[in-house]
């Protein structure tokens, strides 16, 4: 940028093409006898503030204009946030982020005026992470709102929120939040370095795009490497524990790292209820998750080896004739349930009730009477389908589903040896999984971690947790 107004204006028009892009607005004005121009993005600026700024600038006299942009920003900008821009890249990014650009003849720097307002939905409770007790607010798609919700809960000068960017075209804002006196410095340096080294055109899928750039490990391990939350209280709690929270603009989720398999099974309700209730909820969630994985493969195994079934458990065996192989019944139902989920997501609200009724009829009594499915198979798959929703983490739920299907197929092919191989593969997948930091997924299992292991199973009192 130079001090020549016409040259600067021509450069801005060449880069932004405001005559083609209708939302890029510029206004040439006279300010104290000098030519000046305001650039802003329509829809990102507060109209009332822009009118006041225009009226104020137009009313300035020649003797009021300072010698440089720095003096102008100190004496004549009636706004809270203002900065100076020198390079075109800095100026263009600021403009497209919603700031107003003021170019004045004779100034070799432009003024960056923060008059932003974003189209955003109101703060409300997340649909997925609802809690019986606790706050009813949740993150939204605007990053400054999300950081404010965390700052409101942690009023400490040690709370750091570093702003970074990624994406050649998108220039997506990324906020890295941590407690300066509690964070693992090595981990923090590693995370920031990886974000800085991201070379991608755009983070179109927000958190998922960032996660794929941060983690370059084995993609075929289905267990999640990150934990996401839309609850400010959960994010604040993890920050106070020394973890790092990453916000990506345009995403209502916060990325938590590092994590382990035990973090995936925790929910906010564990801490909003007394310790004994929180412990029960945590145990229930874990046990149901294990049953969700083992139920259908174990039933298939017992169907193949009915002599292993004790007399007192004979009621769980299939009583009617089996027209379709049991393994095929399970696989068809697994696919059908996913089809229902996809249909529910893409069905308008006004048609959701007819869809539910139709699905209940097709996958209910009619399916059993037609001979396609046995009632016992339907019962166990119904339990699995409902139990999947006990996990608040979508990725963990699908990981259990994938491992369940693999174990089903191996059991159907090789019997007891296939069942053992599937369970062994499940254990190895968890034990060999590594997070972005390289830390074990089953931490604190292992040397030096047994002393804190019990805290991952038992919900301790807050005063005991701080000791």
Tab-separated table of C-alpha atoms in Angstrom:
chain	number	residue	atom	x	y	z
A	1	UNK	CA	0.000	0.000	0.000
A	2	UNK	CA	1.215	3.502	-0.860
A	3	UNK	CA	0.193	7.056	0.024
A	4	UNK	CA	-1.405	7.560	-3.415
A	5	UNK	CA	-5.186	7.354	-3.046
A	6	UNK	CA	-5.978	6.614	-6.702
A	7	UNK	CA	-3.382	3.852	-6.837
A	8	UNK	CA	-4.722	2.251	-3.656
A	9	UNK	CA	-8.337	2.506	-4.826
A	10	UNK	CA	-7.464	0.933	-8.182
A	11	UNK	CA	-5.650	-1.920	-6.431
A	12	UNK	CA	-8.638	-2.608	-4.169
A	13	UNK	CA	-11.017	-2.631	-7.148
A	14	UNK	CA	-8.758	-4.979	-9.083
A	15	UNK	CA	-8.505	-7.468	-6.200
A	16	UNK	CA	-12.119	-7.371	-4.989
A	17	UNK	CA	-14.026	-6.599	-8.228
A	18	UNK	CA	-16.830	-4.719	-6.406
A	19	UNK	CA	-18.586	-4.051	-9.727
A	20	UNK	CA	-19.113	-7.812	-10.073
A	21	UNK	CA	-19.543	-8.903	-6.438
A	22	UNK	CA	-22.669	-7.132	-5.288
A	23	UNK	CA	-21.934	-7.600	-1.576
A	24	UNK	CA	-18.587	-5.750	-1.722
A	25	UNK	CA	-19.588	-2.124	-1.174
A	26	UNK	CA	-17.360	0.941	-1.422
A	27	UNK	CA	-18.172	4.586	-0.842
A	28	UNK	CA	-15.892	7.464	-1.925
A	29	UNK	CA	-16.240	10.517	0.324
A	30	UNK	CA	-14.564	13.844	1.043
A	31	UNK	CA	-13.015	13.988	4.491
A	32	UNK	CA	-11.465	17.286	5.528
A	33	UNK	CA	-10.680	18.194	1.919
A	34	UNK	CA	-9.093	14.803	1.201
A	35	UNK	CA	-10.368	11.911	-0.861
A	36	UNK	CA	-11.268	8.858	1.195
A	37	UNK	CA	-13.005	5.576	0.555
A	38	UNK	CA	-14.833	3.112	2.774
A	39	UNK	CA	-14.907	-0.587	1.829
A	40	UNK	CA	-17.151	-3.065	3.631
A	41	UNK	CA	-19.105	-6.287	3.066
A	42	UNK	CA	-22.864	-5.848	3.001
A	43	UNK	CA	-24.463	-7.868	5.802
A	44	UNK	CA	-21.366	-7.858	8.011
A	45	UNK	CA	-21.593	-4.261	9.235
A	46	UNK	CA	-23.824	-2.543	11.748
A	47	UNK	CA	-25.841	-0.004	9.761
A	48	UNK	CA	-26.289	2.451	12.631
A	49	UNK	CA	-22.577	2.486	13.405
A	50	UNK	CA	-21.689	2.949	9.726
A	51	UNK	CA	-24.027	5.935	9.459
A	52	UNK	CA	-22.463	7.567	12.509
A	53	UNK	CA	-18.946	6.967	11.179
A	54	UNK	CA	-19.849	8.472	7.798
A	55	UNK	CA	-21.460	11.532	9.376
A	56	UNK	CA	-18.465	12.017	11.637
A	57	UNK	CA	-15.868	11.713	8.856
A	58	UNK	CA	-17.720	13.956	6.424
A	59	UNK	CA	-17.943	16.665	9.101
A	60	UNK	CA	-14.170	16.843	9.657
A	61	UNK	CA	-12.307	20.003	8.584
A	62	UNK	CA	-8.896	20.108	6.825
A	63	UNK	CA	-7.133	21.304	9.957
A	64	UNK	CA	-8.559	18.343	11.885
A	65	UNK	CA	-6.894	15.667	9.735
A	66	UNK	CA	-3.732	14.255	11.368
A	67	UNK	CA	-0.514	13.649	9.465
A	68	UNK	CA	-0.767	9.858	9.399
A	69	UNK	CA	-3.154	6.962	9.889
A	70	UNK	CA	-1.897	6.273	13.401
A	71	UNK	CA	-2.892	9.756	14.565
A	72	UNK	CA	-6.235	9.354	12.822
A	73	UNK	CA	-6.991	6.126	14.670
A	74	UNK	CA	-6.081	7.632	18.041
A	75	UNK	CA	-8.011	10.882	17.736
A	76	UNK	CA	-10.921	10.471	15.338
A	77	UNK	CA	-12.255	6.936	15.376
A	78	UNK	CA	-15.452	6.736	17.456
A	79	UNK	CA	-15.336	2.946	17.773
A	80	UNK	CA	-13.930	0.559	20.326
A	81	UNK	CA	-11.828	-1.681	18.077
A	82	UNK	CA	-9.583	-0.224	15.387
A	83	UNK	CA	-6.279	-1.200	13.833
A	84	UNK	CA	-3.967	-0.301	10.963
A	85	UNK	CA	-3.279	-2.304	7.806
A	86	UNK	CA	-0.217	-2.067	5.582
A	87	UNK	CA	-0.067	-5.148	3.348
A	88	UNK	CA	-2.766	-5.991	0.841
A	89	UNK	CA	-3.110	-9.543	2.150
A	90	UNK	CA	-3.774	-8.288	5.676
A	91	UNK	CA	-6.234	-5.688	4.423
A	92	UNK	CA	-8.194	-8.055	2.179
A	93	UNK	CA	-8.484	-10.747	4.867
A	94	UNK	CA	-9.710	-8.140	7.369
A	95	UNK	CA	-12.314	-6.841	4.906
A	96	UNK	CA	-13.611	-10.299	4.016
A	97	UNK	CA	-13.758	-11.115	7.732
A	98	UNK	CA	-16.254	-8.289	8.172
A	99	UNK	CA	-14.149	-5.274	9.112
A	100	UNK	CA	-14.576	-1.879	7.450
A	101	UNK	CA	-11.582	-0.512	5.509
A	102	UNK	CA	-10.917	3.249	5.375
A	103	UNK	CA	-8.414	4.482	2.778
A	104	UNK	CA	-7.396	8.155	3.029
A	105	UNK	CA	-5.375	10.136	0.503
A	106	UNK	CA	-1.865	10.747	1.820
A	107	UNK	CA	-1.875	7.825	4.273
A	108	UNK	CA	0.356	4.839	3.481
A	109	UNK	CA	-1.711	2.693	5.835
A	110	UNK	CA	-5.440	2.083	5.946
A	111	UNK	CA	-7.670	1.988	9.005
A	112	UNK	CA	-9.347	-1.294	9.940
A	113	UNK	CA	-12.584	-0.507	11.768
A	114	UNK	CA	-14.306	-3.369	13.549
A	115	UNK	CA	-17.993	-2.713	12.948
A	116	UNK	CA	-18.861	-6.370	12.467
A	117	UNK	CA	-22.120	-8.088	13.127
A	118	UNK	CA	-22.626	-11.689	12.096
A	119	UNK	CA	-25.781	-13.478	10.977
A	120	UNK	CA	-26.033	-16.003	13.808
A	121	UNK	CA	-28.617	-18.103	15.572
A	122	UNK	CA	-29.332	-17.582	19.238
A	123	UNK	CA	-27.537	-19.518	21.957
A	124	UNK	CA	-29.587	-22.600	22.870
A	125	UNK	CA	-29.134	-26.052	24.370
A	126	UNK	CA	-27.453	-28.556	22.013
A	127	UNK	CA	-29.768	-31.143	20.487
A	128	UNK	CA	-27.398	-34.039	21.113
A	129	UNK	CA	-25.785	-33.218	24.502
A	130	UNK	CA	-28.830	-32.451	26.602
A	131	UNK	CA	-28.468	-32.651	30.365
A	132	UNK	CA	-31.093	-33.189	33.049
A	133	UNK	CA	-29.391	-30.526	35.133
A	134	UNK	CA	-26.986	-27.719	34.403
A	135	UNK	CA	-26.850	-24.860	31.946
A	136	UNK	CA	-29.041	-24.699	28.871
A	137	UNK	CA	-26.667	-22.795	26.592
A	138	UNK	CA	-24.585	-24.215	23.767
A	139	UNK	CA	-22.040	-23.190	21.188
A	140	UNK	CA	-23.099	-21.604	17.906
A	141	UNK	CA	-21.439	-21.124	14.508
A	142	UNK	CA	-19.775	-17.812	15.437
A	143	UNK	CA	-16.345	-18.238	17.009
A	144	UNK	CA	-16.393	-15.007	19.043
A	145	UNK	CA	-19.633	-16.056	20.732
A	146	UNK	CA	-18.148	-19.440	21.616
A	147	UNK	CA	-14.989	-18.013	23.156
A	148	UNK	CA	-17.136	-15.558	25.131
A	149	UNK	CA	-19.177	-18.440	26.595
A	150	UNK	CA	-15.960	-20.066	27.820
A	151	UNK	CA	-14.486	-16.793	29.108
A	152	UNK	CA	-17.676	-16.208	31.080
A	153	UNK	CA	-17.058	-19.452	32.978
A	154	UNK	CA	-13.302	-19.060	33.484
A	155	UNK	CA	-12.578	-15.545	34.717
A	156	UNK	CA	-8.872	-16.122	35.059
A	157	UNK	CA	-6.054	-14.076	33.509
A	158	UNK	CA	-4.300	-17.386	32.838
A	159	UNK	CA	-6.892	-18.348	30.226
A	160	UNK	CA	-5.328	-17.938	26.798
A	161	UNK	CA	-7.195	-17.812	23.486
A	162	UNK	CA	-4.797	-17.690	20.548
A	163	UNK	CA	-6.211	-16.929	17.112
A	164	UNK	CA	-4.796	-18.723	14.075
A	165	UNK	CA	-5.882	-19.217	10.466
A	166	UNK	CA	-5.872	-22.103	8.012
A	167	UNK	CA	-6.995	-22.508	4.413
A	168	UNK	CA	-5.616	-20.712	1.374
A	169	UNK	CA	-9.072	-19.682	0.162
A	170	UNK	CA	-11.257	-19.905	3.259
A	171	UNK	CA	-8.841	-18.201	5.717
A	172	UNK	CA	-10.783	-19.963	8.474
A	173	UNK	CA	-10.321	-18.617	11.998
A	174	UNK	CA	-9.136	-21.171	14.563
A	175	UNK	CA	-9.028	-20.395	18.299
A	176	UNK	CA	-6.722	-22.443	20.547
A	177	UNK	CA	-7.850	-22.162	24.191
A	178	UNK	CA	-5.891	-23.342	27.232
A	179	UNK	CA	-4.833	-22.450	30.768
A	180	UNK	CA	-1.324	-21.031	30.670
A	181	UNK	CA	-0.310	-22.520	34.027
A	182	UNK	CA	-1.825	-25.993	33.487
A	183	UNK	CA	-1.364	-26.927	29.840
A	184	UNK	CA	1.226	-29.411	28.618
A	185	UNK	CA	3.728	-27.137	26.840
A	186	UNK	CA	5.016	-29.882	24.585
A	187	UNK	CA	1.496	-30.750	23.475
A	188	UNK	CA	0.598	-27.084	22.943
A	189	UNK	CA	3.679	-26.490	20.794
A	190	UNK	CA	2.922	-29.617	18.789
A	191	UNK	CA	-0.694	-28.599	18.137
A	192	UNK	CA	0.176	-25.030	17.118
A	193	UNK	CA	2.953	-26.237	14.829
A	194	UNK	CA	0.610	-28.651	13.076
A	195	UNK	CA	-2.014	-25.944	12.557
A	196	UNK	CA	0.612	-23.579	11.148
A	197	UNK	CA	1.828	-26.282	8.767
A	198	UNK	CA	-1.620	-27.019	7.349
A	199	UNK	CA	-1.587	-26.501	3.581
A	200	UNK	CA	-5.131	-26.872	2.348
A	201	UNK	CA	-7.385	-24.779	0.152
A	202	UNK	CA	-10.313	-24.597	2.573
A	203	UNK	CA	-11.639	-26.115	5.781
A	204	UNK	CA	-15.019	-26.736	4.194
A	205	UNK	CA	-16.094	-29.312	6.787
A	206	UNK	CA	-14.800	-27.233	9.703
A	207	UNK	CA	-13.759	-29.516	12.580
A	208	UNK	CA	-13.554	-32.696	10.504
A	209	UNK	CA	-11.341	-31.040	7.897
A	210	UNK	CA	-9.066	-29.761	10.659
A	211	UNK	CA	-9.001	-33.160	12.394
A	212	UNK	CA	-7.944	-34.902	9.181
A	213	UNK	CA	-5.150	-32.364	8.727
A	214	UNK	CA	-3.957	-32.659	12.332
A	215	UNK	CA	-4.001	-36.452	12.497
A	216	UNK	CA	-2.153	-38.293	9.747
A	217	UNK	CA	-2.179	-41.742	11.370
A	218	UNK	CA	-3.882	-44.946	10.281
A	219	UNK	CA	-7.319	-44.114	8.926
A	220	UNK	CA	-8.733	-47.647	9.174
A	221	UNK	CA	-8.943	-47.624	12.981
A	222	UNK	CA	-12.568	-46.554	13.535
A	223	UNK	CA	-12.215	-45.314	17.113
A	224	UNK	CA	-12.290	-41.500	17.355
A	225	UNK	CA	-9.073	-39.551	17.920
A	226	UNK	CA	-10.831	-36.401	19.129
A	227	UNK	CA	-13.753	-35.600	21.364
A	228	UNK	CA	-16.255	-32.918	20.407
A	229	UNK	CA	-18.663	-31.007	22.581
A	230	UNK	CA	-21.261	-28.304	22.054
A	231	UNK	CA	-21.563	-27.543	25.782
A	232	UNK	CA	-19.608	-24.567	27.193
A	233	UNK	CA	-19.514	-26.104	30.685
A	234	UNK	CA	-17.897	-29.283	29.350
A	235	UNK	CA	-15.333	-27.295	27.369
A	236	UNK	CA	-14.508	-25.107	30.388
A	237	UNK	CA	-14.079	-28.172	32.608
A	238	UNK	CA	-11.599	-29.725	30.180
A	239	UNK	CA	-9.629	-26.478	29.949
A	240	UNK	CA	-9.348	-26.335	33.743
A	241	UNK	CA	-8.052	-29.916	33.699
A	242	UNK	CA	-5.140	-28.825	31.494
A	243	UNK	CA	-6.566	-29.900	28.145
A	244	UNK	CA	-6.649	-27.856	24.957
A	245	UNK	CA	-9.877	-26.725	23.287
A	246	UNK	CA	-9.920	-25.808	19.597
A	247	UNK	CA	-12.728	-23.745	18.065
A	248	UNK	CA	-13.194	-23.502	14.304
A	249	UNK	CA	-15.266	-20.651	12.923
A	250	UNK	CA	-18.622	-21.686	11.414
A	251	UNK	CA	-18.770	-24.763	13.654
A	252	UNK	CA	-20.863	-25.166	16.837
A	253	UNK	CA	-18.519	-27.832	18.235
A	254	UNK	CA	-15.349	-27.550	20.283
A	255	UNK	CA	-12.539	-30.030	19.706
A	256	UNK	CA	-10.983	-31.452	22.902
A	257	UNK	CA	-7.501	-32.938	23.065
A	258	UNK	CA	-5.830	-35.019	24.230
A	259	UNK	CA	-8.457	-37.670	24.942
A	260	UNK	CA	-8.705	-41.346	25.824
A	261	UNK	CA	-11.421	-43.982	25.552
A	262	UNK	CA	-12.573	-43.015	29.058
A	263	UNK	CA	-13.211	-39.406	27.993
A	264	UNK	CA	-15.548	-40.667	25.276
A	265	UNK	CA	-17.869	-42.273	27.824
A	266	UNK	CA	-18.172	-39.233	30.111
A	267	UNK	CA	-21.090	-36.814	29.977
A	268	UNK	CA	-22.081	-33.621	31.757
A	269	UNK	CA	-24.761	-35.402	33.803
A	270	UNK	CA	-22.020	-37.420	35.535
A	271	UNK	CA	-20.986	-34.235	37.331
A	272	UNK	CA	-24.367	-32.563	37.772
A	273	UNK	CA	-25.542	-35.408	40.017
A	274	UNK	CA	-24.089	-36.652	43.338
A	275	UNK	CA	-20.990	-38.888	43.078
A	276	UNK	CA	-22.856	-42.171	43.575
A	277	UNK	CA	-25.389	-41.302	40.860
A	278	UNK	CA	-22.675	-40.044	38.522
A	279	UNK	CA	-20.694	-43.252	39.041
A	280	UNK	CA	-23.777	-45.362	38.294
A	281	UNK	CA	-24.473	-43.420	35.087
A	282	UNK	CA	-20.868	-43.823	33.964
A	283	UNK	CA	-20.835	-47.565	34.696
A	284	UNK	CA	-24.198	-48.032	32.975
A	285	UNK	CA	-23.006	-46.230	29.870
A	286	UNK	CA	-19.829	-48.320	29.703
A	287	UNK	CA	-21.539	-51.668	30.312
A	288	UNK	CA	-24.295	-50.932	27.780
A	289	UNK	CA	-21.636	-50.003	25.221
A	290	UNK	CA	-19.885	-53.351	25.732
A	291	UNK	CA	-23.193	-55.230	25.504
A	292	UNK	CA	-24.021	-53.318	22.319
A	293	UNK	CA	-20.861	-54.701	20.752
A	294	UNK	CA	-21.094	-58.280	22.060
A	295	UNK	CA	-24.827	-59.043	22.033
A	296	UNK	CA	-25.501	-60.028	18.431
A	297	UNK	CA	-22.180	-61.863	17.783
A	298	UNK	CA	-22.649	-63.832	21.034
A	299	UNK	CA	-26.223	-64.745	20.104
A	300	UNK	CA	-25.040	-65.871	16.667
A	301	UNK	CA	-22.329	-68.014	18.278
A	302	UNK	CA	-24.837	-69.670	20.641
A	303	UNK	CA	-27.140	-70.300	17.690
A	304	UNK	CA	-24.310	-72.116	15.926
A	305	UNK	CA	-23.443	-74.111	19.070
A	306	UNK	CA	-26.776	-74.686	20.880
A	307	UNK	CA	-25.219	-77.372	23.100
A	308	UNK	CA	-23.263	-74.626	24.887
A	309	UNK	CA	-26.478	-72.995	26.057
A	310	UNK	CA	-27.372	-73.874	29.685
A	311	UNK	CA	-30.845	-75.156	30.401
A	312	UNK	CA	-31.777	-72.071	32.382
A	313	UNK	CA	-30.913	-69.895	29.351
A	314	UNK	CA	-32.786	-71.972	26.804
A	315	UNK	CA	-35.442	-69.277	26.463
A	316	UNK	CA	-33.039	-67.035	24.508
A	317	UNK	CA	-32.708	-69.590	21.694
A	318	UNK	CA	-34.721	-69.296	18.493
A	319	UNK	CA	-37.953	-71.247	18.903
A	320	UNK	CA	-39.377	-70.964	15.365
A	321	UNK	CA	-38.024	-72.237	12.074
A	322	UNK	CA	-35.147	-70.230	10.602
A	323	UNK	CA	-35.916	-69.405	6.960
A	324	UNK	CA	-33.077	-66.903	6.510
A	325	UNK	CA	-29.622	-67.512	8.040
A	326	UNK	CA	-29.273	-65.672	11.341
A	327	UNK	CA	-26.126	-63.845	10.269
A	328	UNK	CA	-27.909	-62.586	7.160
A	329	UNK	CA	-30.840	-61.420	9.290
A	330	UNK	CA	-28.506	-59.402	11.506
A	331	UNK	CA	-26.677	-57.832	8.552
A	332	UNK	CA	-29.943	-56.901	6.812
A	333	UNK	CA	-31.271	-55.317	9.997
A	334	UNK	CA	-28.011	-53.405	10.543
A	335	UNK	CA	-28.332	-51.920	7.060
A	336	UNK	CA	-32.059	-51.297	7.485
A	337	UNK	CA	-31.530	-49.374	10.727
A	338	UNK	CA	-28.956	-47.154	9.033
A	339	UNK	CA	-31.407	-46.615	6.209
A	340	UNK	CA	-34.049	-45.507	8.709
A	341	UNK	CA	-31.589	-43.075	10.316
A	342	UNK	CA	-30.738	-41.551	6.941
A	343	UNK	CA	-34.421	-41.339	6.050
A	344	UNK	CA	-35.208	-39.643	9.373
A	345	UNK	CA	-32.483	-37.046	8.799
A	346	UNK	CA	-33.767	-36.191	5.310
A	347	UNK	CA	-37.485	-36.345	6.124
A	348	UNK	CA	-39.365	-33.064	6.720
A	349	UNK	CA	-40.801	-32.708	10.207
A	350	UNK	CA	-44.376	-32.904	8.964
A	351	UNK	CA	-43.689	-36.370	7.485
A	352	UNK	CA	-41.686	-37.799	10.387
A	353	UNK	CA	-44.729	-39.386	12.041
A	354	UNK	CA	-45.846	-41.306	8.919
A	355	UNK	CA	-42.249	-42.486	8.471
A	356	UNK	CA	-42.137	-43.809	12.041
A	357	UNK	CA	-45.450	-45.636	11.623
A	358	UNK	CA	-44.383	-47.170	8.313
A	359	UNK	CA	-41.013	-48.271	9.710
A	360	UNK	CA	-42.690	-49.818	12.755
A	361	UNK	CA	-45.063	-51.808	10.556
A	362	UNK	CA	-42.417	-52.991	8.072
A	363	UNK	CA	-39.772	-53.883	10.674
A	364	UNK	CA	-42.284	-55.142	13.208
A	365	UNK	CA	-44.876	-57.868	13.180
A	366	UNK	CA	-45.117	-58.015	9.372
A	367	UNK	CA	-41.389	-58.759	9.044
A	368	UNK	CA	-41.696	-61.636	11.521
A	369	UNK	CA	-44.894	-63.069	10.012
A	370	UNK	CA	-43.439	-62.985	6.520
A	371	UNK	CA	-40.665	-65.323	7.643
A	372	UNK	CA	-37.824	-62.955	6.860
A	373	UNK	CA	-36.859	-62.407	10.480
A	374	UNK	CA	-37.215	-64.342	13.714
A	375	UNK	CA	-38.693	-62.538	16.700
A	376	UNK	CA	-35.572	-63.164	18.843
A	377	UNK	CA	-33.351	-61.541	16.207
A	378	UNK	CA	-35.680	-58.534	16.059
A	379	UNK	CA	-35.610	-58.234	19.855
A	380	UNK	CA	-31.817	-58.224	20.128
A	381	UNK	CA	-31.375	-55.804	17.232
A	382	UNK	CA	-33.977	-53.498	18.773
A	383	UNK	CA	-31.943	-53.438	21.980
A	384	UNK	CA	-28.756	-52.700	20.014
A	385	UNK	CA	-30.456	-49.899	18.071
A	386	UNK	CA	-31.720	-48.229	21.255
A	387	UNK	CA	-28.493	-48.817	23.187
A	388	UNK	CA	-26.474	-47.053	20.484
A	389	UNK	CA	-28.051	-43.781	21.585
A	390	UNK	CA	-26.632	-44.108	25.104
A	391	UNK	CA	-23.304	-42.922	23.670
A	392	UNK	CA	-23.214	-39.166	23.178
A	393	UNK	CA	-20.206	-39.549	20.884
A	394	UNK	CA	-21.329	-40.342	17.324
A	395	UNK	CA	-17.889	-41.573	16.277
A	396	UNK	CA	-17.689	-44.016	19.191
A	397	UNK	CA	-21.161	-45.357	18.386
A	398	UNK	CA	-20.199	-46.041	14.781
A	399	UNK	CA	-16.866	-47.563	15.859
A	400	UNK	CA	-18.755	-50.068	18.017
A	401	UNK	CA	-21.090	-50.743	15.094
A	402	UNK	CA	-18.233	-51.435	12.660
A	403	UNK	CA	-16.494	-53.769	15.109
A	404	UNK	CA	-19.801	-55.540	15.808
A	405	UNK	CA	-20.381	-56.187	12.095
A	406	UNK	CA	-16.806	-57.444	11.632
A	407	UNK	CA	-17.178	-59.800	14.595
A	408	UNK	CA	-20.535	-61.007	13.239
A	409	UNK	CA	-19.016	-61.849	9.862
A	410	UNK	CA	-15.980	-63.574	11.389
A	411	UNK	CA	-18.236	-65.592	13.704
A	412	UNK	CA	-20.451	-66.647	10.820
A	413	UNK	CA	-17.402	-67.778	8.821
A	414	UNK	CA	-15.206	-69.438	11.447
A	415	UNK	CA	-17.457	-70.055	14.427
A	416	UNK	CA	-15.828	-69.782	17.829
A	417	UNK	CA	-12.423	-68.997	16.335
A	418	UNK	CA	-13.930	-66.185	14.305
A	419	UNK	CA	-15.662	-64.863	17.411
A	420	UNK	CA	-12.366	-64.918	19.325
A	421	UNK	CA	-10.589	-63.219	16.411
A	422	UNK	CA	-13.233	-60.478	16.297
A	423	UNK	CA	-12.991	-59.781	20.023
A	424	UNK	CA	-9.186	-59.801	19.807
A	425	UNK	CA	-9.331	-57.351	16.901
A	426	UNK	CA	-11.628	-55.127	18.982
A	427	UNK	CA	-9.181	-55.100	21.905
A	428	UNK	CA	-6.168	-54.504	19.643
A	429	UNK	CA	-7.950	-51.637	17.853
A	430	UNK	CA	-8.494	-49.847	21.166
A	431	UNK	CA	-5.087	-50.655	22.662
A	432	UNK	CA	-3.118	-49.707	19.534
A	433	UNK	CA	-5.037	-46.512	18.853
A	434	UNK	CA	-3.099	-43.286	19.341
A	435	UNK	CA	-4.351	-39.732	19.660
A	436	UNK	CA	-2.774	-36.705	18.001
A	437	UNK	CA	-0.197	-36.551	20.787
A	438	UNK	CA	0.869	-40.164	20.354
A	439	UNK	CA	-0.503	-40.988	23.791
A	440	UNK	CA	-2.166	-44.351	24.327
A	441	UNK	CA	-5.908	-44.456	23.793
A	442	UNK	CA	-6.324	-46.486	26.997
A	443	UNK	CA	-4.412	-44.018	29.157
A	444	UNK	CA	-4.043	-44.180	32.211
A	445	UNK	CA	-3.644	-47.952	31.765
A	446	UNK	CA	0.049	-48.734	31.903
A	447	UNK	CA	3.074	-47.833	34.025
A	448	UNK	CA	2.558	-44.785	36.214
A	449	UNK	CA	-1.142	-44.437	35.487
A	450	UNK	CA	-2.755	-46.994	37.766
A	451	UNK	CA	-2.928	-44.479	40.617
A	452	UNK	CA	-5.349	-42.269	38.661
A	453	UNK	CA	-7.180	-45.069	36.872
A	454	UNK	CA	-9.881	-45.385	39.519
A	455	UNK	CA	-10.892	-41.755	38.967
A	456	UNK	CA	-11.880	-42.623	35.400
A	457	UNK	CA	-14.389	-45.190	36.674
A	458	UNK	CA	-15.518	-43.525	39.906
A	459	UNK	CA	-17.075	-40.061	39.969
A	460	UNK	CA	-15.116	-38.450	42.835
A	461	UNK	CA	-16.165	-35.410	44.820
A	462	UNK	CA	-14.910	-32.064	43.532
A	463	UNK	CA	-12.763	-31.319	46.558
A	464	UNK	CA	-11.154	-34.749	46.311
A	465	UNK	CA	-10.503	-34.296	42.597
A	466	UNK	CA	-8.471	-31.160	43.238
A	467	UNK	CA	-6.087	-32.815	45.670
